[in-house]
PDB file of C-alpha atoms in Angstrom:
ATOM      1  CA  MET A  70     -11.311  18.448 -13.013  1.00  0.00           C
ATOM      2  CA  PRO A  71     -14.831  17.240 -12.201  1.00  0.00           C
ATOM      3  CA  LEU A  72     -16.243  18.425  -8.764  1.00  0.00           C
ATOM      4  CA  ASN A  73     -16.598  14.899  -7.487  1.00  0.00           C
ATOM      5  CA  GLU A  74     -12.764  14.150  -8.506  1.00  0.00           C
ATOM      6  CA  GLN A  75     -11.582  17.156  -6.684  1.00  0.00           C
ATOM      7  CA  ALA A  76     -13.586  15.941  -3.495  1.00  0.00           C
ATOM      8  CA  PHE A  77     -12.280  12.549  -3.920  1.00  0.00           C
ATOM      9  CA  GLU A  78      -8.565  13.888  -4.232  1.00  0.00           C
ATOM     10  CA  TYR A  79      -9.138  16.393  -1.217  1.00  0.00           C
ATOM     11  CA  LEU A  80     -10.713  13.882   1.122  1.00  0.00           C
ATOM     12  CA  LYS A  81      -7.939  11.155   0.155  1.00  0.00           C
ATOM     13  CA  LYS A  82      -5.303  13.663   1.137  1.00  0.00           C
ATOM     14  CA  LEU A  83      -6.846  14.503   4.385  1.00  0.00           C
ATOM     15  CA  ILE A  84      -6.783  10.902   5.309  1.00  0.00           C
ATOM     16  CA  ALA A  85      -3.353  10.219   3.775  1.00  0.00           C
ATOM     17  CA  ASP A  86      -1.779  13.711   5.892  1.00  0.00           C
ATOM     18  CA  ASN A  87      -3.600  12.177   9.050  1.00  0.00           C
ATOM     19  CA  VAL A  88      -5.921  15.225   9.345  1.00  0.00           C
ATOM     20  CA  LEU A  89      -8.715  13.045   9.950  1.00  0.00           C
ATOM     21  CA  HIS A  90      -8.794  10.839  13.114  1.00  0.00           C
ATOM     22  CA  PRO A  91     -10.070   7.445  14.210  1.00  0.00           C
ATOM     23  CA  ASP A  92     -13.332   7.255  16.175  1.00  0.00           C
ATOM     24  CA  THR A  93     -14.385  10.611  14.820  1.00  0.00           C
ATOM     25  CA  ILE A  94     -17.535  11.278  12.711  1.00  0.00           C
ATOM     26  CA  TYR A  95     -17.239  13.688  10.048  1.00  0.00           C
ATOM     27  CA  SER A  96     -20.054  15.589   8.649  1.00  0.00           C
ATOM     28  CA  GLU A  97     -20.781  15.786   4.760  1.00  0.00           C
ATOM     29  CA  THR A  98     -22.449  19.364   5.263  1.00  0.00           C
ATOM     30  CA  LYS A  99     -19.407  20.860   6.920  1.00  0.00           C
ATOM     31  CA  LEU A 100     -16.898  19.496   4.464  1.00  0.00           C
ATOM     32  CA  SER A 101     -18.922  20.565   1.447  1.00  0.00           C
ATOM     33  CA  LYS A 102     -19.014  24.130   3.115  1.00  0.00           C
ATOM     34  CA  GLU A 103     -15.021  23.854   3.333  1.00  0.00           C
ATOM     35  CA  LEU A 104     -14.860  22.680  -0.386  1.00  0.00           C
ATOM     36  CA  GLY A 105     -17.426  24.942  -1.416  1.00  0.00           C
ATOM     37  CA  ILE A 106     -19.187  22.602  -3.522  1.00  0.00           C
ATOM     38  CA  SER A 107     -22.820  20.990  -3.242  1.00  0.00           C
ATOM     39  CA  ARG A 108     -23.270  17.815  -1.339  1.00  0.00           C
ATOM     40  CA  THR A 109     -23.930  15.874  -4.475  1.00  0.00           C
ATOM     41  CA  PRO A 110     -20.311  15.784  -5.792  1.00  0.00           C
ATOM     42  CA  LEU A 111     -19.056  15.129  -2.257  1.00  0.00           C
ATOM     43  CA  ARG A 112     -21.357  12.329  -1.656  1.00  0.00           C
ATOM     44  CA  ASP A 113     -20.061  10.799  -4.834  1.00  0.00           C
ATOM     45  CA  ALA A 114     -16.712  10.983  -3.478  1.00  0.00           C
ATOM     46  CA  ILE A 115     -17.587   9.782  -0.203  1.00  0.00           C
ATOM     47  CA  HIS A 116     -18.979   6.619  -1.984  1.00  0.00           C
ATOM     48  CA  ARG A 117     -15.872   6.113  -3.842  1.00  0.00           C
ATOM     49  CA  LEU A 118     -13.852   6.329  -0.788  1.00  0.00           C
ATOM     50  CA  VAL A 119     -16.343   3.586   0.926  1.00  0.00           C
ATOM     51  CA  GLN A 120     -15.703   1.477  -2.154  1.00  0.00           C
ATOM     52  CA  GLU A 121     -12.179   1.590  -1.647  1.00  0.00           C
ATOM     53  CA  ARG A 122     -12.132   1.050   2.292  1.00  0.00           C
ATOM     54  CA  TYR A 123     -10.866   4.396   3.301  1.00  0.00           C
ATOM     55  CA  ILE A 124     -13.894   5.358   5.187  1.00  0.00           C
ATOM     56  CA  ASP A 125     -17.317   3.932   6.423  1.00  0.00           C
ATOM     57  CA  ILE A 126     -20.853   5.647   6.286  1.00  0.00           C
ATOM     58  CA  ILE A 127     -22.725   6.438   9.556  1.00  0.00           C
ATOM     59  CA  PRO A 128     -26.407   6.366   8.548  1.00  0.00           C
ATOM     60  CA  SER A 129     -27.883   9.816   9.414  1.00  0.00           C
ATOM     61  CA  LYS A 130     -24.526  11.228  10.958  1.00  0.00           C
ATOM     62  CA  GLY A 131     -21.680  11.299   8.284  1.00  0.00           C
ATOM     63  CA  PHE A 132     -18.641   8.904   8.007  1.00  0.00           C
ATOM     64  CA  CYS A 133     -15.623   7.744   9.881  1.00  0.00           C
ATOM     65  CA  LEU A 134     -12.445   6.496   8.994  1.00  0.00           C
ATOM     66  CA  HIS A 135     -12.600   2.720   8.007  1.00  0.00           C
ATOM     67  CA  LYS A 136     -11.342   0.532  10.754  1.00  0.00           C
ATOM     68  CA  LEU A 137      -9.384  -2.532   9.353  1.00  0.00           C
ATOM     69  CA  SER A 138     -10.651  -6.061  10.094  1.00  0.00           C
ATOM     70  CA  ALA A 139      -9.347  -9.635   9.685  1.00  0.00           C
ATOM     71  CA  LYS A 140     -11.180  -9.913   6.310  1.00  0.00           C
ATOM     72  CA  ASP A 141      -9.473  -6.598   5.076  1.00  0.00           C
ATOM     73  CA  VAL A 142      -6.181  -8.227   5.642  1.00  0.00           C
ATOM     74  CA  TRP A 143      -7.174 -11.476   4.004  1.00  0.00           C
ATOM     75  CA  ASP A 144      -8.705  -9.787   1.103  1.00  0.00           C
ATOM     76  CA  THR A 145      -5.644  -7.385   0.655  1.00  0.00           C
ATOM     77  CA  PHE A 146      -3.040 -10.180   0.851  1.00  0.00           C
ATOM     78  CA  GLN A 147      -4.950 -12.393  -1.313  1.00  0.00           C
ATOM     79  CA  LEU A 148      -4.914  -9.745  -4.006  1.00  0.00           C
ATOM     80  CA  ARG A 149      -1.524  -8.717  -3.656  1.00  0.00           C
ATOM     81  CA  SER A 150      -0.256 -12.273  -3.517  1.00  0.00           C
ATOM     82  CA  ALA A 151      -2.150 -13.095  -6.821  1.00  0.00           C
ATOM     83  CA  ILE A 152      -0.846  -9.848  -8.682  1.00  0.00           C
ATOM     84  CA  GLU A 153       2.728  -9.792  -7.272  1.00  0.00           C
ATOM     85  CA  CYS A 154       3.647 -13.371  -7.692  1.00  0.00           C
ATOM     86  CA  TYR A 155       2.371 -13.285 -11.514  1.00  0.00           C
ATOM     87  CA  CYS A 156       4.521 -10.203 -12.001  1.00  0.00           C
ATOM     88  CA  THR A 157       7.642 -11.243 -10.376  1.00  0.00           C
ATOM     89  CA  VAL A 158       7.504 -14.730 -12.268  1.00  0.00           C
ATOM     90  CA  GLU A 159       6.893 -12.954 -15.702  1.00  0.00           C
ATOM     91  CA  ILE A 160       9.670 -10.588 -14.938  1.00  0.00           C
ATOM     92  CA  SER A 161      11.964 -13.402 -14.093  1.00  0.00           C
ATOM     93  CA  LYS A 162      11.300 -14.907 -17.487  1.00  0.00           C
ATOM     94  CA  GLN A 163      12.103 -11.677 -19.160  1.00  0.00           C
ATOM     95  CA  SER A 164      15.178 -10.981 -17.072  1.00  0.00           C
ATOM     96  CA  GLU A 165      17.663 -10.643 -19.845  1.00  0.00           C
ATOM     97  CA  SER A 166      15.476  -7.930 -21.835  1.00  0.00           C
ATOM     98  CA  GLU A 167      16.280  -4.379 -21.930  1.00  0.00           C
ATOM     99  CA  LYS A 168      13.203  -3.551 -20.466  1.00  0.00           C
ATOM    100  CA  ALA A 169      13.910  -5.653 -17.359  1.00  0.00           C
ATOM    101  CA  ARG A 170      17.156  -4.335 -17.062  1.00  0.00           C
ATOM    102  CA  GLN A 171      15.653  -0.831 -16.779  1.00  0.00           C
ATOM    103  CA  LEU A 172      13.310  -2.013 -14.139  1.00  0.00           C
ATOM    104  CA  PHE A 173      16.508  -3.678 -12.024  1.00  0.00           C
ATOM    105  CA  GLU A 174      18.148  -0.311 -12.271  1.00  0.00           C
ATOM    106  CA  LYS A 175      15.304   1.541 -10.685  1.00  0.00           C
ATOM    107  CA  LEU A 176      14.813  -1.249  -7.928  1.00  0.00           C
ATOM    108  CA  ASP A 177      18.472  -0.900  -7.280  1.00  0.00           C
ATOM    109  CA  VAL A 178      18.294   2.953  -6.655  1.00  0.00           C
ATOM    110  CA  ILE A 179      15.113   2.227  -4.405  1.00  0.00           C
ATOM    111  CA  MET A 180      17.207  -0.532  -2.502  1.00  0.00           C
ATOM    112  CA  GLU A 181      20.012   1.798  -1.821  1.00  0.00           C
ATOM    113  CA  LYS A 182      17.852   4.208  -0.535  1.00  0.00           C
ATOM    114  CA  CYS A 183      16.275   1.868   1.858  1.00  0.00           C
ATOM    115  CA  ARG A 184      19.747   0.728   2.981  1.00  0.00           C
ATOM    116  CA  GLU A 185      20.721   4.303   3.938  1.00  0.00           C
ATOM    117  CA  ILE A 186      17.726   4.487   6.468  1.00  0.00           C
ATOM    118  CA  LEU A 187      17.381   0.930   7.639  1.00  0.00           C
ATOM    119  CA  ASP A 188      18.413   1.894  11.183  1.00  0.00           C
ATOM    120  CA  CYS A 189      16.725   5.275  11.440  1.00  0.00           C
ATOM    121  CA  PRO A 190      13.314   4.643  13.257  1.00  0.00           C
ATOM    122  CA  GLU A 191      12.512   8.362  12.937  1.00  0.00           C
ATOM    123  CA  ARG A 192      12.581   7.987   9.087  1.00  0.00           C
ATOM    124  CA  LEU A 193      10.084   4.912   9.041  1.00  0.00           C
ATOM    125  CA  GLU A 194       7.741   6.588   6.928  1.00  0.00           C
ATOM    126  CA  GLU A 195      10.143   7.356   4.474  1.00  0.00           C
ATOM    127  CA  PHE A 196      11.339   3.799   4.259  1.00  0.00           C
ATOM    128  CA  LEU A 197       7.397   2.933   3.972  1.00  0.00           C
ATOM    129  CA  GLN A 198       7.496   5.023   0.846  1.00  0.00           C
ATOM    130  CA  TYR A 199      10.400   3.293  -0.666  1.00  0.00           C
ATOM    131  CA  ASP A 200       8.865  -0.224   0.059  1.00  0.00           C
ATOM    132  CA  LEU A 201       5.606   0.810  -1.570  1.00  0.00           C
ATOM    133  CA  SER A 202       7.549   2.076  -4.570  1.00  0.00           C
ATOM    134  CA  PHE A 203       9.522  -1.273  -4.924  1.00  0.00           C
ATOM    135  CA  HIS A 204       6.106  -3.143  -5.316  1.00  0.00           C
ATOM    136  CA  SER A 205       4.606  -0.299  -7.590  1.00  0.00           C
ATOM    137  CA  GLU A 206       7.625  -0.374  -9.993  1.00  0.00           C
ATOM    138  CA  ILE A 207       6.986  -4.382 -10.400  1.00  0.00           C
ATOM    139  CA  ILE A 208       3.483  -3.918 -10.956  1.00  0.00           C
ATOM    140  CA  ASP A 209       3.915  -1.000 -13.371  1.00  0.00           C
ATOM    141  CA  TYR A 210       6.539  -2.732 -15.269  1.00  0.00           C
ATOM    142  CA  PHE A 211       3.591  -4.348 -17.506  1.00  0.00           C
ATOM    143  CA  GLU A 212       2.196  -1.121 -18.520  1.00  0.00           C
ATOM    144  CA  ASN A 213      -1.222  -2.828 -17.877  1.00  0.00           C
ATOM    145  CA  GLU A 214      -3.677   0.073 -16.420  1.00  0.00           C
ATOM    146  CA  GLU A 215      -6.104  -2.290 -15.221  1.00  0.00           C
ATOM    147  CA  LEU A 216      -3.516  -4.244 -13.222  1.00  0.00           C
ATOM    148  CA  SER A 217      -1.772  -0.930 -11.999  1.00  0.00           C
ATOM    149  CA  ALA A 218      -5.276   0.629 -11.114  1.00  0.00           C
ATOM    150  CA  THR A 219      -6.313  -2.203  -9.111  1.00  0.00           C
ATOM    151  CA  PHE A 220      -3.087  -2.567  -7.060  1.00  0.00           C
ATOM    152  CA  ALA A 221      -3.351   1.088  -6.556  1.00  0.00           C
ATOM    153  CA  SER A 222      -6.818   0.864  -5.121  1.00  0.00           C
ATOM    154  CA  TYR A 223      -5.459  -1.237  -2.416  1.00  0.00           C
ATOM    155  CA  ARG A 224      -2.555   1.254  -1.606  1.00  0.00           C
ATOM    156  CA  TYR A 225      -3.934   2.872   1.281  1.00  0.00           C
ATOM    157  CA  ARG A 226      -4.843  -0.252   2.968  1.00  0.00           C
ATOM    158  CA  ILE A 227      -1.496  -1.766   1.887  1.00  0.00           C
ATOM    159  CA  SER A 228       0.228   1.452   3.707  1.00  0.00           C
ATOM    160  CA  ARG A 229      -1.608   1.153   6.690  1.00  0.00           C
ATOM    161  CA  LEU A 230      -0.767  -2.543   7.430  1.00  0.00           C
ATOM    162  CA  ALA A 231       2.827  -2.136   6.315  1.00  0.00           C
ATOM    163  CA  LEU A 232       3.522   0.770   8.371  1.00  0.00           C
ATOM    164  CA  LEU A 233       2.147  -1.315  11.372  1.00  0.00           C
ATOM    165  CA  THR A 234       4.268  -4.316  10.570  1.00  0.00           C
ATOM    166  CA  LEU A 235       7.342  -2.109  10.067  1.00  0.00           C
ATOM    167  CA  GLN A 236       7.036  -0.825  13.591  1.00  0.00           C
ATOM    168  CA  HIS A 237       8.148  -4.385  14.892  1.00  0.00           C
ATOM    169  CA  PRO A 238      11.667  -4.842  15.922  1.00  0.00           C
ATOM    170  CA  GLY A 239      13.779  -6.215  13.145  1.00  0.00           C
ATOM    171  CA  ARG A 240      11.189  -5.949  10.480  1.00  0.00           C
ATOM    172  CA  SER A 241      12.514  -2.947   8.371  1.00  0.00           C
ATOM    173  CA  ARG A 242      15.986  -5.221   7.922  1.00  0.00           C
ATOM    174  CA  ALA A 243      13.962  -8.313   7.294  1.00  0.00           C
ATOM    175  CA  THR A 244      11.668  -6.471   4.484  1.00  0.00           C
ATOM    176  CA  PHE A 245      15.047  -5.174   3.125  1.00  0.00           C
ATOM    177  CA  GLN A 246      16.434  -8.708   2.860  1.00  0.00           C
ATOM    178  CA  GLU A 247      13.137 -10.000   1.435  1.00  0.00           C
ATOM    179  CA  HIS A 248      13.126  -7.582  -1.334  1.00  0.00           C
ATOM    180  CA  SER A 249      16.887  -8.071  -1.957  1.00  0.00           C
ATOM    181  CA  ASP A 250      16.235 -11.751  -2.328  1.00  0.00           C
ATOM    182  CA  ILE A 251      13.122 -11.050  -4.778  1.00  0.00           C
ATOM    183  CA  LEU A 252      15.140  -8.573  -6.784  1.00  0.00           C
ATOM    184  CA  GLN A 253      18.351 -10.985  -7.088  1.00  0.00           C
ATOM    185  CA  ALA A 254      16.113 -13.965  -8.278  1.00  0.00           C
ATOM    186  CA  MET A 255      14.386 -11.760 -10.841  1.00  0.00           C
ATOM    187  CA  LYS A 256      17.733 -10.644 -12.054  1.00  0.00           C
ATOM    188  CA  GLU A 257      18.999 -14.286 -12.620  1.00  0.00           C
ATOM    189  CA  GLY A 258      15.853 -15.424 -13.957  1.00  0.00           C
ATOM    190  CA  ARG A 259      15.133 -17.970 -11.308  1.00  0.00           C
ATOM    191  CA  THR A 260      11.485 -18.743 -12.208  1.00  0.00           C
ATOM    192  CA  SER A 261      11.525 -21.916 -10.123  1.00  0.00           C
ATOM    193  CA  GLU A 262      12.181 -19.831  -6.971  1.00  0.00           C
ATOM    194  CA  ILE A 263      10.927 -16.477  -7.616  1.00  0.00           C
ATOM    195  CA  TYR A 264       7.212 -17.484  -6.866  1.00  0.00           C
ATOM    196  CA  GLU A 265       7.979 -18.786  -3.405  1.00  0.00           C
ATOM    197  CA  LEU A 266      10.014 -15.858  -2.664  1.00  0.00           C
ATOM    198  CA  THR A 267       7.390 -13.408  -3.313  1.00  0.00           C
ATOM    199  CA  LEU A 268       4.541 -15.447  -1.585  1.00  0.00           C
ATOM    200  CA  LYS A 269       6.831 -15.781   1.578  1.00  0.00           C
ATOM    201  CA  HIS A 270       7.186 -12.048   1.462  1.00  0.00           C
ATOM    202  CA  THR A 271       3.474 -11.280   1.529  1.00  0.00           C
ATOM    203  CA  GLU A 272       2.434 -14.191   3.582  1.00  0.00           C
ATOM    204  CA  ILE A 273       4.946 -12.859   6.549  1.00  0.00           C
ATOM    205  CA  THR A 274       3.253  -9.360   6.500  1.00  0.00           C
ATOM    206  CA  LYS A 275      -0.195 -10.986   6.401  1.00  0.00           C
ATOM    207  CA  LYS A 276       0.694 -12.930   9.461  1.00  0.00           C
ATOM    208  CA  ILE A 277       2.115  -9.975  11.520  1.00  0.00           C
ATOM    209  CA  SER A 278      -0.874  -7.970  10.456  1.00  0.00           C
ATOM    210  CA  LEU A 279      -3.570 -10.460  11.593  1.00  0.00           C
ATOM    211  CA  GLN A 280      -1.660 -10.890  15.027  1.00  0.00           C
ATOM    212  CA  ASP A 281      -1.679  -7.091  15.522  1.00  0.00           C
ATOM    213  CA  LEU A 282      -5.418  -7.047  14.955  1.00  0.00           C
ATOM    214  CA  GLU A 283      -5.780  -9.651  17.719  1.00  0.00           C
ATOM    215  CA  GLU A 284      -3.750  -7.326  20.239  1.00  0.00           C
ATOM    216  CA  PRO A 285      -5.030  -4.170  21.582  1.00  0.00           C
ATOM    217  CA  ALA A 286      -3.745  -1.132  20.320  1.00  0.00           C
ATOM    218  CA  SER A 287      -0.575  -0.326  22.339  1.00  0.00           C
ATOM    219  CA  LYS A 288       1.248   2.338  20.402  1.00  0.00           C
ATOM    220  CA  GLU A 289       0.400   5.581  18.556  1.00  0.00           C
ATOM    221  CA  THR A 290       0.813   5.199  14.739  1.00  0.00           C
ATOM    222  CA  PRO A 291       1.266   8.062  11.830  1.00  0.00           C
ATOM    223  CA  PHE A 292      -1.913   6.378  10.086  1.00  0.00           C
ATOM    224  CA  PRO A 293      -5.298   6.172  11.445  1.00  0.00           C
TER     225      PRO A 293
END
């Protein structure tokens, strides 16, 4: 694996594992020493992370974790709505195909795992991973590398926003029900309804995320 790719994956893991903290500036020089590589491949990795909105560069100082803005929320959910609404409509059209049935079996397993931990606040991050898998399986159904890569590039932002919204009382159960409605509509090939069901799901999450940004942070979260 090229050095810049190693650096990219290393930094991404630090962020995902909550090793890097908000409001802290990190030095390229220190990280390059930790990795045992020159600053050039590290800088390449950093610029890629900037493009994917993981971090922000602080001129002459280093970088810090990216702080989500209202524009980030709008950008993220516009893309999500466009991709996911298209995907669920097309899957609904193919509901009787063997490929669609295989997808539905995978989604049924995910939904059952979600059901088991619905009322377990201490397993919220686990619920989040099943939540993300539900959406990723729908996107990956089409075996379109560009589509999957575009969605994957937003995964970090989607994760951060989803975790915040899932902390709202009753949101995990509401999310579970929305996923159930979407899955059932796809299974039954209800193309006339599936678009609105999918859009409603993303719009509710977007609304909660925008409200959270307007309010002062009042609780610690596992994500920065």
